[in-house]
Coordinates of C-alpha atoms in Angstrom, one line a residue:
Chain A
M1 CA -38.7 -28.5 -74.0
Q2 CA -38.9 -28.6 -70.2
T3 CA -37.6 -32.2 -70.1
L4 CA -34.8 -31.7 -72.5
P5 CA -31.8 -31.7 -70.1
A6 CA -33.4 -34.5 -68.2
R7 CA -33.8 -36.5 -71.3
L8 CA -30.3 -35.8 -72.3
C9 CA -29.0 -36.8 -69.0
L10 CA -30.8 -40.0 -69.5
L11 CA -28.5 -40.8 -72.3
L12 CA -25.6 -40.4 -70.0
V13 CA -27.2 -42.8 -67.6
L14 CA -27.9 -45.2 -70.4
A15 CA -24.3 -45.1 -71.4
C16 CA -23.1 -46.0 -68.0
C17 CA -24.5 -49.4 -67.5
S18 CA -21.3 -51.0 -66.5
Q19 CA -22.8 -54.3 -65.4
A20 CA -24.1 -54.9 -68.9
V21 CA -20.6 -54.5 -70.3
P22 CA -17.6 -56.6 -69.6
A23 CA -14.7 -55.1 -67.8
G24 CA -11.6 -54.3 -69.8
N25 CA -13.6 -53.3 -72.9
T26 CA -11.6 -51.8 -75.7
D27 CA -14.3 -50.2 -77.8
P28 CA -15.9 -47.2 -76.1
E29 CA -18.5 -46.8 -78.8
Q30 CA -19.7 -50.4 -78.4
L31 CA -19.7 -49.8 -74.6
M32 CA -22.0 -46.9 -75.0
R33 CA -24.2 -48.6 -77.6
G34 CA -24.6 -51.7 -75.4
A35 CA -25.4 -49.7 -72.2
T36 CA -27.9 -47.6 -74.0
N37 CA -29.7 -50.5 -75.6
D38 CA -29.8 -52.3 -72.2
I39 CA -31.3 -49.4 -70.4
L40 CA -33.8 -48.6 -73.1
T41 CA -34.9 -52.2 -73.1
R42 CA -35.4 -52.1 -69.4
L43 CA -37.3 -48.9 -69.4
D44 CA -39.5 -50.0 -72.3
A45 CA -40.3 -53.2 -70.4
S46 CA -41.1 -51.5 -67.1
P47 CA -42.6 -48.0 -67.9
Q48 CA -43.7 -47.7 -64.3
L49 CA -40.1 -47.5 -63.3
T50 CA -40.0 -43.9 -64.6
K51 CA -42.6 -42.9 -62.0
N52 CA -40.7 -44.0 -58.8
R53 CA -37.8 -41.7 -57.9
A54 CA -36.5 -44.0 -55.2
E55 CA -36.3 -47.0 -57.5
L56 CA -34.7 -44.9 -60.2
I57 CA -32.0 -43.7 -57.8
Q58 CA -31.4 -47.3 -56.7
L59 CA -31.1 -48.3 -60.3
I60 CA -28.6 -45.6 -60.9
E61 CA -26.5 -46.4 -57.9
Q62 CA -26.4 -50.1 -58.6
E63 CA -26.1 -50.3 -62.4
I64 CA -24.8 -47.0 -63.8
F65 CA -22.5 -45.2 -61.5
P66 CA -19.8 -47.9 -61.5
L67 CA -19.0 -46.8 -65.0
V68 CA -18.5 -43.2 -64.1
D69 CA -15.1 -42.0 -63.0
F70 CA -16.4 -39.7 -60.2
T71 CA -12.9 -38.8 -59.0
R72 CA -11.9 -37.5 -62.4
A73 CA -15.3 -35.7 -62.8
A74 CA -14.9 -34.2 -59.3
R75 CA -11.3 -33.1 -60.1
L76 CA -12.4 -31.5 -63.3
T77 CA -15.4 -29.9 -61.6
L78 CA -13.3 -28.3 -58.8
G79 CA -10.5 -27.3 -61.2
H80 CA -7.6 -25.8 -59.3
Y81 CA -9.5 -25.8 -56.1
W82 CA -9.1 -29.6 -56.0
K83 CA -5.4 -29.3 -55.3
G84 CA -6.1 -27.3 -52.1
A85 CA -8.7 -29.7 -50.8
G86 CA -8.0 -32.2 -48.1
D87 CA -8.8 -35.9 -48.4
K88 CA -11.9 -35.6 -46.2
Q89 CA -13.1 -32.7 -48.3
R90 CA -12.5 -34.5 -51.5
K91 CA -14.4 -37.6 -50.3
R92 CA -17.3 -35.5 -49.1
F93 CA -17.3 -33.6 -52.4
I94 CA -17.3 -36.8 -54.5
S95 CA -20.1 -38.2 -52.3
E96 CA -22.2 -35.1 -52.9
M97 CA -21.4 -35.1 -56.6
R98 CA -22.8 -38.6 -56.7
R99 CA -26.0 -37.6 -55.0
L100 CA -26.3 -34.6 -57.3
L101 CA -25.9 -36.7 -60.4
A102 CA -28.3 -39.3 -58.9
C103 CA -30.9 -36.6 -58.5
T104 CA -30.3 -35.3 -62.0
Y105 CA -30.3 -38.7 -63.6
S106 CA -33.4 -39.9 -61.8
T107 CA -35.2 -36.8 -63.0
A108 CA -33.9 -37.6 -66.5
F109 CA -35.2 -41.2 -66.3
S110 CA -38.6 -40.0 -65.3
N111 CA -38.8 -38.2 -68.7
Y112 CA -38.1 -41.1 -70.9
V113 CA -40.9 -41.4 -73.5
G114 CA -39.3 -43.5 -76.2
Q115 CA -36.8 -41.2 -77.8
K116 CA -34.5 -42.7 -80.4
V117 CA -30.7 -42.3 -80.6
E118 CA -28.7 -41.7 -83.8
W119 CA -25.0 -42.6 -83.5
L120 CA -22.4 -40.4 -85.1
Q121 CA -18.7 -40.7 -85.8
P122 CA -16.7 -40.6 -82.6
R123 CA -14.0 -38.0 -82.1
W124 CA -10.6 -39.3 -80.8
S125 CA -7.8 -37.5 -79.1
A126 CA -4.4 -37.7 -80.8
D127 CA -3.1 -40.3 -78.4
R128 CA -6.5 -42.2 -78.6
N129 CA -6.7 -42.2 -74.8
Y130 CA -9.7 -39.9 -74.9
V131 CA -12.8 -40.1 -77.0
E132 CA -16.0 -38.2 -77.5
I133 CA -18.9 -40.5 -78.5
R134 CA -21.4 -38.3 -80.3
V135 CA -25.0 -39.0 -80.7
R136 CA -28.2 -37.2 -81.7
I137 CA -31.3 -37.6 -79.7
L138 CA -34.3 -37.8 -82.0
Q139 CA -37.2 -36.3 -80.2
N140 CA -40.8 -37.1 -81.0
S141 CA -41.2 -33.4 -81.8
G142 CA -38.6 -30.7 -82.3
S143 CA -35.1 -30.6 -83.5
P144 CA -32.6 -33.4 -82.7
V145 CA -30.4 -32.7 -79.7
P146 CA -26.6 -33.2 -80.0
V147 CA -25.1 -35.0 -77.1
A148 CA -21.5 -36.1 -76.6
Y149 CA -20.1 -38.5 -73.9
R150 CA -16.5 -38.0 -73.0
L151 CA -14.6 -41.0 -71.9
W152 CA -11.0 -41.7 -71.0
K153 CA -9.0 -44.9 -70.8
N154 CA -7.9 -45.6 -67.2
N155 CA -6.0 -48.7 -66.5
G156 CA -7.3 -50.2 -69.8
Q157 CA -10.9 -49.4 -69.0
W158 CA -13.0 -46.7 -70.6
K159 CA -14.6 -44.5 -68.0
L160 CA -17.1 -41.7 -68.5
Y161 CA -16.2 -38.4 -67.0
D162 CA -18.2 -35.7 -68.8
L163 CA -21.4 -35.2 -70.7
V164 CA -21.9 -32.5 -73.3
V165 CA -25.4 -31.4 -74.3
E166 CA -25.9 -28.8 -77.0
G167 CA -22.2 -28.0 -76.7
V168 CA -22.4 -27.4 -73.0
S169 CA -20.1 -29.5 -70.9
L170 CA -21.5 -30.7 -67.6
V171 CA -18.2 -30.5 -65.7
A172 CA -17.2 -27.2 -67.2
N173 CA -20.6 -25.7 -66.4
Y174 CA -20.5 -26.9 -62.8
R175 CA -16.9 -25.8 -62.5
S176 CA -18.0 -22.3 -63.4
T177 CA -20.8 -22.4 -60.9
F178 CA -18.7 -23.8 -58.1
S179 CA -15.8 -21.4 -58.9
Q180 CA -18.1 -18.4 -58.5
R181 CA -19.3 -19.8 -55.1
L182 CA -15.7 -20.6 -54.0
Q183 CA -14.7 -16.9 -54.6
E184 CA -17.1 -16.0 -51.8
H185 CA -17.1 -19.2 -49.6
D186 CA -14.6 -21.9 -48.7
L187 CA -14.9 -25.5 -50.0
N188 CA -16.6 -26.8 -46.8
A189 CA -19.3 -24.2 -47.2
L190 CA -19.7 -25.2 -50.9
I191 CA -20.0 -28.9 -49.9
D192 CA -22.5 -28.0 -47.2
E193 CA -24.5 -26.0 -49.6
L194 CA -24.4 -28.8 -52.1
A195 CA -25.5 -31.3 -49.5
A196 CA -28.4 -29.1 -48.5
H197 CA -29.3 -28.7 -52.1
N198 CA -29.3 -32.5 -52.7
A199 CA -31.3 -33.1 -49.6
Q200 CA -33.9 -30.6 -50.7
R201 CA -34.1 -32.1 -54.2
C202 CA -34.0 -35.8 -53.4
G203 CA -34.3 -36.1 -49.7
S204 CA -32.0 -38.5 -47.9
G205 CA -31.8 -40.8 -50.9
G206 CA -29.3 -40.6 -53.6
Chain B
M1 CA -48.9 27.8 -91.9
M2 CA -50.6 30.2 -89.6
M3 CA -48.1 32.9 -90.5
I4 CA -48.9 32.3 -94.2
G5 CA -52.6 32.5 -93.5
I6 CA -52.3 35.7 -91.5
S7 CA -50.0 37.3 -94.1
V8 CA -52.5 36.5 -96.9
A9 CA -55.4 37.9 -94.9
F10 CA -53.4 41.0 -94.2
V11 CA -52.7 41.6 -97.9
L12 CA -56.3 40.9 -98.8
A13 CA -57.6 43.3 -96.2
F14 CA -55.7 46.1 -97.8
T15 CA -56.3 45.1 -101.4
L16 CA -59.3 43.0 -102.1
F17 CA -61.5 44.4 -99.4
P18 CA -61.1 48.1 -100.5
C19 CA -61.5 47.2 -104.1
A20 CA -64.8 45.4 -103.3
A21 CA -65.9 48.2 -101.0
L22 CA -65.5 50.7 -103.9
H23 CA -68.3 48.9 -105.7
L24 CA -70.7 49.3 -102.8
R25 CA -73.0 52.2 -102.2
P26 CA -72.4 53.8 -98.8
G27 CA -75.5 53.6 -96.5
K28 CA -76.7 56.2 -94.1
S29 CA -74.9 56.6 -90.8
R30 CA -77.1 55.8 -87.9
T31 CA -76.7 55.4 -84.2
R32 CA -78.1 52.2 -82.8
R33 CA -78.8 51.1 -79.2
D34 CA -77.8 47.5 -79.2
L35 CA -75.9 45.0 -77.0
V36 CA -72.5 46.2 -78.1
N37 CA -73.3 49.7 -77.2
T38 CA -74.6 48.5 -73.8
V39 CA -71.4 46.6 -73.1
T40 CA -69.1 49.4 -74.1
A41 CA -71.1 51.9 -72.2
L42 CA -71.0 49.7 -69.1
A43 CA -67.3 49.5 -69.5
V44 CA -67.0 53.3 -69.7
R45 CA -69.2 53.6 -66.6
L46 CA -67.0 51.2 -64.7
V47 CA -63.9 53.1 -65.6
R48 CA -65.3 56.5 -64.8
R49 CA -67.3 55.8 -61.6
H50 CA -65.9 52.6 -60.1
G51 CA -62.3 52.7 -61.1
T52 CA -60.9 51.7 -57.8
A53 CA -63.4 48.9 -57.3
T54 CA -62.7 47.6 -60.8
L55 CA -59.0 47.6 -60.1
G56 CA -59.7 45.8 -56.8
V57 CA -61.7 43.1 -58.7
F58 CA -58.9 42.6 -61.2
S59 CA -56.4 42.4 -58.4
A60 CA -58.4 39.8 -56.6
L61 CA -58.9 37.8 -59.7
T62 CA -55.2 38.0 -60.4
V63 CA -54.4 36.6 -57.0
L64 CA -57.0 33.9 -57.5
G65 CA -55.5 33.1 -60.9
L66 CA -52.0 32.9 -59.5
A67 CA -53.3 30.6 -56.7
G68 CA -55.0 28.4 -59.4
M69 CA -51.8 28.3 -61.4
S70 CA -50.0 26.8 -58.5
L71 CA -52.4 23.9 -58.7
L72 CA -51.6 23.2 -62.3
S73 CA -50.4 19.7 -62.9
V74 CA -49.1 17.7 -65.9
E75 CA -50.3 14.4 -64.4
N76 CA -53.1 13.4 -66.8
R77 CA -54.4 10.2 -68.2
F78 CA -54.2 9.5 -71.9
L79 CA -57.5 7.8 -71.4
D80 CA -59.2 11.1 -70.4
Y81 CA -58.4 12.5 -73.9
F82 CA -61.4 10.7 -75.2
K83 CA -65.1 10.8 -74.3
E84 CA -66.4 7.8 -72.5
S85 CA -68.8 7.1 -75.3
T86 CA -66.0 6.7 -77.9
E87 CA -64.9 3.3 -79.0
I88 CA -61.2 4.1 -78.3
Y89 CA -62.1 4.9 -74.7
Q90 CA -64.1 1.8 -74.1
G91 CA -61.4 -0.3 -75.8
M92 CA -58.6 1.1 -73.8
V93 CA -60.6 0.6 -70.5
L94 CA -61.2 -3.0 -71.4
I95 CA -57.5 -3.6 -72.2
D96 CA -56.4 -1.6 -69.2
R97 CA -58.6 -3.2 -66.6
K98 CA -59.2 -6.7 -67.9
L99 CA -56.1 -7.4 -70.0
G100 CA -53.2 -6.3 -67.9
G101 CA -52.8 -2.6 -68.5
T102 CA -52.1 -0.3 -71.5
T103 CA -49.0 1.9 -71.2
P104 CA -45.7 0.0 -71.7
L105 CA -42.8 0.6 -69.3
D106 CA -39.4 -1.0 -69.8
V107 CA -37.3 -1.6 -66.8
I108 CA -33.7 -2.5 -67.7
A109 CA -30.9 -3.5 -65.5
D110 CA -27.2 -3.8 -66.6
A111 CA -24.6 -5.9 -65.0
P112 CA -22.1 -3.9 -62.9
D113 CA -19.7 -2.2 -65.4
G114 CA -21.8 -3.6 -68.2
G115 CA -20.5 -7.1 -67.4
K116 CA -16.9 -6.2 -68.2
T117 CA -15.8 -7.3 -64.8
R118 CA -17.3 -10.8 -65.2
P119 CA -14.5 -13.3 -64.6
S120 CA -13.5 -15.7 -67.3
P121 CA -14.7 -19.2 -66.9
P122 CA -12.2 -21.1 -64.8
A123 CA -9.7 -23.5 -66.4
A124 CA -9.9 -27.2 -65.7
G125 CA -6.7 -26.9 -63.6
F126 CA -4.1 -29.5 -63.6
V127 CA -6.3 -32.3 -64.9
E128 CA -5.7 -33.3 -68.5
D129 CA -8.7 -33.0 -70.8
P130 CA -8.1 -32.6 -74.5
F131 CA -11.7 -31.6 -75.1
A132 CA -11.8 -28.9 -72.4
A133 CA -10.9 -26.0 -74.7
E134 CA -14.1 -26.3 -76.8
P135 CA -15.5 -22.8 -77.2
G136 CA -18.7 -22.2 -75.3
S137 CA -18.5 -25.5 -73.5
N138 CA -19.0 -23.7 -70.1
G139 CA -22.4 -22.5 -71.2
I140 CA -24.0 -19.1 -71.0
T141 CA -24.4 -19.3 -67.3
A142 CA -20.7 -19.1 -66.9
T143 CA -20.3 -15.8 -68.8
S144 CA -23.7 -14.1 -68.2
Y145 CA -24.2 -11.9 -65.2
W146 CA -27.9 -12.4 -64.9
F147 CA -28.6 -15.7 -66.6
N148 CA -27.7 -18.1 -63.8
T149 CA -29.7 -19.6 -60.9
A150 CA -28.4 -17.1 -58.3
K151 CA -29.2 -14.0 -60.3
L152 CA -32.4 -15.3 -61.8
D153 CA -33.7 -15.8 -58.2
Q154 CA -33.0 -12.1 -57.7
V155 CA -34.7 -11.2 -61.0
D156 CA -37.7 -13.4 -59.9
R157 CA -37.9 -11.6 -56.6
L158 CA -37.8 -8.2 -58.4
H159 CA -40.4 -9.4 -60.8
T160 CA -42.7 -10.2 -57.9
R161 CA -42.0 -6.8 -56.3
L162 CA -42.9 -5.0 -59.5
A163 CA -46.0 -7.1 -60.1
E164 CA -47.4 -6.3 -56.6
L165 CA -47.3 -2.6 -57.2
P166 CA -51.0 -1.4 -57.4
H167 CA -50.4 0.5 -60.7
T168 CA -48.6 -2.3 -62.6
G169 CA -50.5 -4.7 -64.7
K170 CA -48.9 -7.5 -66.6
V171 CA -45.2 -7.9 -66.0
L172 CA -43.1 -10.0 -68.3
S173 CA -39.4 -10.9 -67.9
I174 CA -36.9 -13.7 -68.1
A175 CA -38.4 -14.8 -64.8
T176 CA -41.7 -15.4 -66.6
T177 CA -39.9 -17.9 -68.9
I178 CA -38.2 -19.6 -66.0
R179 CA -41.4 -19.8 -64.0
L180 CA -43.1 -21.4 -67.0
L181 CA -40.4 -24.0 -67.1
R182 CA -40.7 -24.7 -63.4
Q183 CA -44.4 -25.1 -63.8
L184 CA -44.0 -27.5 -66.7
K185 CA -41.5 -29.6 -65.0
D186 CA -40.0 -30.5 -61.7
Q187 CA -38.6 -27.2 -60.4
D188 CA -35.6 -28.8 -58.9
N189 CA -34.3 -29.6 -62.3
V190 CA -33.5 -25.9 -63.0
D191 CA -29.9 -25.5 -62.4
N192 CA -27.1 -23.7 -64.3
F193 CA -26.5 -26.7 -66.5
F194 CA -30.1 -27.0 -67.3
L195 CA -30.3 -23.2 -68.1
S196 CA -27.2 -23.4 -70.4
V197 CA -28.5 -26.4 -72.3
L198 CA -31.9 -24.8 -72.5
Y199 CA -30.4 -21.6 -73.9
E200 CA -28.5 -23.5 -76.5
S201 CA -31.2 -25.9 -77.4
L202 CA -33.8 -23.2 -78.1
G203 CA -33.8 -22.5 -81.8
G204 CA -33.7 -19.0 -83.1
G205 CA -37.5 -18.7 -83.1
L206 CA -38.1 -19.9 -79.6
R207 CA -35.1 -18.0 -78.2
N208 CA -36.4 -14.9 -79.8
L209 CA -39.8 -15.5 -78.3
L210 CA -38.9 -16.6 -74.7
I211 CA -35.5 -15.2 -73.9
A212 CA -34.4 -12.5 -76.3
P213 CA -37.1 -10.0 -75.4
Y214 CA -36.0 -10.0 -71.8
L215 CA -32.2 -10.7 -71.9
S216 CA -29.4 -9.3 -74.0
P217 CA -27.5 -11.9 -76.1
D218 CA -24.5 -11.8 -73.7
G219 CA -26.9 -12.2 -70.7
N220 CA -25.5 -9.0 -69.0
Q221 CA -28.7 -6.9 -69.4
F222 CA -32.2 -7.9 -68.5
R223 CA -35.5 -6.2 -69.1
F224 CA -38.9 -6.2 -67.4
A225 CA -41.7 -5.4 -69.8
V226 CA -44.3 -3.8 -67.6
R227 CA -47.8 -2.5 -68.5
I228 CA -49.3 0.2 -66.4
F229 CA -52.9 0.7 -65.5
E230 CA -53.5 4.0 -67.3
S231 CA -57.1 4.2 -66.2
D232 CA -56.2 4.2 -62.5
S233 CA -57.1 7.7 -61.3
T234 CA -54.5 7.5 -58.5
L235 CA -51.7 7.0 -61.0
D236 CA -48.8 9.3 -60.3
R237 CA -46.1 8.6 -62.9
D238 CA -43.3 10.3 -61.1
H239 CA -44.0 8.5 -57.9
L240 CA -44.4 5.2 -59.6
L241 CA -41.1 5.5 -61.5
A242 CA -39.3 6.5 -58.4
D243 CA -40.8 3.6 -56.5
I244 CA -39.8 1.1 -59.2
R245 CA -36.2 2.5 -59.3
R246 CA -36.1 2.3 -55.5
R247 CA -37.2 -1.3 -55.4
L248 CA -34.5 -2.3 -57.9
T249 CA -31.7 -0.4 -56.2
E250 CA -32.6 -1.8 -52.8
E251 CA -31.4 -5.2 -54.1
P252 CA -27.8 -6.0 -53.4
D253 CA -25.4 -5.5 -56.3
I254 CA -27.7 -3.2 -58.2
D255 CA -26.6 0.4 -58.2
P256 CA -28.7 3.3 -59.5
E257 CA -26.5 3.7 -62.6
Q258 CA -27.3 0.1 -63.6
V259 CA -31.1 0.8 -63.7
H260 CA -32.7 2.4 -66.8
L261 CA -36.4 3.1 -67.1
T262 CA -37.8 3.7 -70.6
G263 CA -40.8 3.1 -72.8
M264 CA -44.1 4.9 -73.4
L265 CA -44.7 5.7 -69.8
V266 CA -41.4 7.4 -69.3
L267 CA -41.6 9.1 -72.7
Y268 CA -45.1 10.4 -71.9
N269 CA -44.0 11.5 -68.4
D270 CA -40.9 13.3 -69.6
M271 CA -42.9 14.9 -72.4
L272 CA -45.4 16.3 -70.0
H273 CA -42.8 17.5 -67.6
S274 CA -40.8 19.2 -70.4
L275 CA -44.1 20.7 -71.5
F276 CA -44.5 22.2 -68.0
R277 CA -41.0 23.6 -68.1
S278 CA -41.4 24.9 -71.6
Q279 CA -44.8 26.5 -70.7
I280 CA -43.0 29.0 -68.4
L281 CA -40.3 29.6 -71.1
T282 CA -42.9 29.9 -73.9
L283 CA -45.0 32.4 -71.9
G284 CA -41.9 34.3 -71.0
V285 CA -40.8 34.6 -74.6
V286 CA -44.3 35.5 -75.8
F287 CA -44.6 38.3 -73.3
A288 CA -41.1 39.5 -74.0
A289 CA -41.8 39.6 -77.7
I290 CA -45.1 41.4 -77.2
L291 CA -43.5 43.9 -74.9
L292 CA -40.8 44.5 -77.5
M293 CA -43.4 44.9 -80.2
F294 CA -45.5 47.3 -78.1
A295 CA -42.4 49.3 -77.3
V296 CA -41.6 49.6 -81.0
I297 CA -45.2 50.4 -82.1
F298 CA -45.9 52.8 -79.3
R299 CA -42.4 54.1 -79.0
S300 CA -42.8 54.1 -75.3
L301 CA -41.6 51.5 -72.9
R302 CA -44.0 52.8 -70.2
L303 CA -47.0 52.5 -72.5
A304 CA -45.8 49.0 -73.6
L305 CA -45.6 47.9 -70.0
V306 CA -49.1 49.2 -69.3
S307 CA -50.5 47.7 -72.4
I308 CA -49.2 44.3 -71.7
L309 CA -51.0 44.0 -68.3
P310 CA -54.5 43.1 -69.6
N311 CA -53.0 40.3 -71.7
L312 CA -50.9 39.1 -68.7
F313 CA -54.1 39.1 -66.7
A314 CA -56.0 37.0 -69.3
A315 CA -53.1 34.5 -69.3
I316 CA -53.1 34.3 -65.5
L317 CA -56.8 33.9 -65.3
V318 CA -57.1 31.1 -67.9
L319 CA -54.2 29.2 -66.4
G320 CA -55.7 29.8 -62.9
L321 CA -59.0 28.5 -64.1
M322 CA -57.4 25.4 -65.4
G323 CA -55.7 24.9 -62.1
W324 CA -58.9 25.3 -60.0
L325 CA -60.9 23.0 -62.4
G326 CA -58.1 20.4 -62.2
I327 CA -57.5 20.5 -66.0
S328 CA -54.0 19.2 -66.5
L329 CA -51.6 20.7 -68.9
D330 CA -51.1 18.5 -72.0
L331 CA -50.0 18.9 -75.6
M332 CA -53.1 21.0 -76.4
T333 CA -53.9 22.9 -73.3
I334 CA -50.3 23.9 -72.8
T335 CA -50.6 26.2 -75.8
I336 CA -53.8 28.0 -74.8
A337 CA -52.2 30.9 -72.9
A338 CA -49.7 31.7 -75.6
I339 CA -52.0 31.4 -78.5
S340 CA -54.9 33.3 -77.0
I341 CA -52.6 36.1 -75.9
G342 CA -51.1 36.2 -79.4
I343 CA -54.5 36.8 -80.8
A344 CA -55.9 39.0 -78.1
V345 CA -53.0 41.4 -78.4
D346 CA -54.7 42.7 -81.5
D347 CA -57.4 44.3 -79.4
T348 CA -54.8 46.0 -77.2
I349 CA -53.0 47.5 -80.1
H350 CA -56.2 48.7 -81.7
Y351 CA -57.5 50.2 -78.4
V352 CA -54.2 51.9 -77.4
H353 CA -53.6 53.3 -80.8
R354 CA -57.2 54.7 -81.0
T355 CA -57.2 56.1 -77.5
R356 CA -53.9 57.8 -78.0
K357 CA -55.2 59.4 -81.1
E358 CA -58.4 60.5 -79.3
F359 CA -56.3 61.8 -76.3
R360 CA -54.2 64.0 -78.6
R361 CA -57.3 65.8 -79.7
E362 CA -58.2 67.2 -76.2
R363 CA -55.7 65.7 -73.9
D364 CA -58.7 64.4 -71.9
Y365 CA -58.5 60.8 -70.7
A366 CA -62.2 60.4 -69.9
A367 CA -63.3 61.8 -73.2
A368 CA -60.7 59.8 -75.2
I369 CA -61.8 56.6 -73.4
A370 CA -65.5 57.2 -74.1
R371 CA -64.9 57.9 -77.8
S372 CA -62.6 54.9 -78.1
H373 CA -65.2 52.6 -76.5
A374 CA -67.9 54.0 -78.8
N375 CA -66.1 53.2 -82.0
I376 CA -63.1 50.9 -81.7
G377 CA -64.9 49.1 -78.8
R378 CA -67.5 47.8 -81.2
A379 CA -64.8 46.4 -83.5
L380 CA -63.0 44.7 -80.6
F381 CA -66.3 43.2 -79.4
Y382 CA -67.2 41.7 -82.8
T383 CA -63.7 40.4 -83.7
T384 CA -63.3 38.8 -80.2
L385 CA -66.8 37.3 -80.4
T386 CA -66.1 35.9 -83.9
I387 CA -62.8 34.4 -82.8
T388 CA -64.3 33.0 -79.6
L389 CA -67.2 31.4 -81.5
G390 CA -64.7 30.0 -84.0
F391 CA -62.7 28.4 -81.3
S392 CA -65.9 27.2 -79.5
I393 CA -66.6 24.9 -82.5
L394 CA -63.8 22.7 -81.2
A395 CA -66.2 21.8 -78.3
L396 CA -67.8 19.4 -80.8
S397 CA -64.6 17.3 -81.0
S398 CA -64.4 13.8 -79.5
F399 CA -60.9 14.6 -78.4
V400 CA -61.1 16.1 -75.0
P401 CA -57.9 18.2 -75.1
T402 CA -59.3 19.8 -78.3
I403 CA -62.5 20.7 -76.5
Y404 CA -60.6 22.3 -73.6
F405 CA -58.4 24.1 -76.1
G406 CA -61.5 25.6 -77.9
L407 CA -63.4 26.6 -74.8
L408 CA -60.5 27.9 -72.8
T409 CA -59.0 29.8 -75.7
G410 CA -62.5 31.4 -76.1
F411 CA -62.5 32.2 -72.4
A412 CA -59.1 33.8 -72.6
M413 CA -60.2 35.9 -75.5
L414 CA -63.2 37.1 -73.7
T415 CA -61.2 37.8 -70.6
A416 CA -58.7 39.8 -72.6
L417 CA -61.6 41.8 -74.2
V418 CA -63.0 42.6 -70.8
A419 CA -59.5 43.6 -69.6
D420 CA -58.9 45.7 -72.7
L421 CA -62.2 47.6 -72.2
T422 CA -61.9 48.1 -68.5
L423 CA -58.5 47.5 -67.0
L424 CA -56.5 48.9 -69.9
P425 CA -58.3 52.3 -70.0
L426 CA -58.1 52.5 -66.2
L427 CA -54.4 52.0 -66.3
L428 CA -53.9 54.3 -69.2
A429 CA -55.8 57.1 -67.4
R430 CA -54.4 56.6 -63.9
L431 CA -50.8 56.1 -64.9
Q432 CA -51.2 58.9 -67.5
A433 CA -49.6 56.7 -70.1
F434 CA -50.0 59.2 -72.9
G435 CA -48.7 62.1 -70.9
K436 CA -50.3 64.7 -68.6
P437 CA -53.8 65.8 -69.5
A438 CA -54.7 69.3 -70.4
P439 CA -54.5 71.7 -67.4
A440 CA -58.2 72.3 -67.3
Q441 CA -58.7 68.6 -66.7
T442 CA -56.4 68.2 -63.8
G443 CA -58.4 70.3 -61.4

């Protein structure tokens, strides 16, 4: 139970293994399946990898994050506050979002204990530029956990911008959290707070 | 039921008893020197020769009784209702001292305005996202006032402050669940997203077990389930409840109207305090009713006022004794004064009625009192003794309030008897309650 979100985040990470997938892909489901299989194979082959946070963060930075559209994720996370943010603030915010996700994902990786993934029918937007790849995480004990990866097609490439676990959207949830903070503080304070939070959680890494 | 019993006894006393008595052969009348005669004779001597001193003693006892009444308290321990040798006492002490307390207390805090002012989850803004409108996708942390990392830290802090109170035992809250999660896993992992996913992922059974007891479904009301050390002799419920309320309202964003205290501790505390208030009301009503009854029976308000004083004295003395002995008022002991006065008033009516009858013969207070003591005094003595012994049987109970009730009611009855045999005749004579004596007596 305690590792559930981490395990679910793991799936996001597994889905983002861009180096294992050729650029210009046209099938987002195959993209996710391939990335997932690659990551699971790697973790199965090197179980000790899950015990070293620094190595996990390095793995995330090198092999996974290139698939994520951080700019879009950051824009969705800040909501209408994005429009009022300067370039420098946007860059800092995206940077801290990367660190935050690196911390979260590395924690998720550390909880991998051989869970299986069941692939369900994807859900497409009307214009087929957005897709929700839906899976169910089959745990060794307990009920399956529904997870959805939201991707969009940007310049012909599918990019991941959101993760939905048990119906809770990562970006929508963070947007709510940040929105509440931004009602009391300005964006620079929020970014400083986020940076301090990341440093506390993952040190200077990530 | 008591009224029915008394009514039946009344009817039987005037029907069955005379019928049965008709079949008995009358014995020879004889005068005996026994304990009863000694007591009644002593009472007559006190009235005749030491009237002023007797009044002084009664006055002093009344002052002492009033002083004792001011010490009366409703703070008592449920544990003390049972003897130490009983299984229930030993079980409660074990649970209380070893297993985190016995008396439950619920501390509930609402969101400001019941959460109505909680802002709606923000929109995604200008960025297109066809899936953004999914209901509930923001998670409960976006809509709940308390179930988010910022407020849960506050709840956790309050949890610690409640747990560190000397009279609180086990404290359970949503903070307990979150602490458990932090212990099981890397604590850094607990953020709003984690909490929202956790909330959704817990099935009905687990959510009912871990979250529902401490958080309302909308997350705008949380509850601390506290157990109090009932066996702690220093427990002052009023002070404890005030302290808990203060600790909550010292927190930012928690106003007094958001905090609610309930549960057995509050119920018990409120009950005892309402008992205390109702004690005054009950005694007032009892004496007013008796005064009215006396006024009707004796057809004299003055005589009614005089007659009620011995009963008032008995009530003051028994309550004063409870105060001096540190016996708290509870469900049983609260009724002692009213019940014992209700019974003891019989003696007063009998005595006043007889003495007035005797007075009318010679209009001589001293003679009337002596004759009343010699005949009706014996009846008063026996009936009071019988009732006192009857109540004393309750001393054999394992339930301590019942023991107090039996012994103290007996004490009140005996006090009323003494007052009826000494104070009442003194007052009747000195205040000339039946009118002026015959001229020959005044000189």
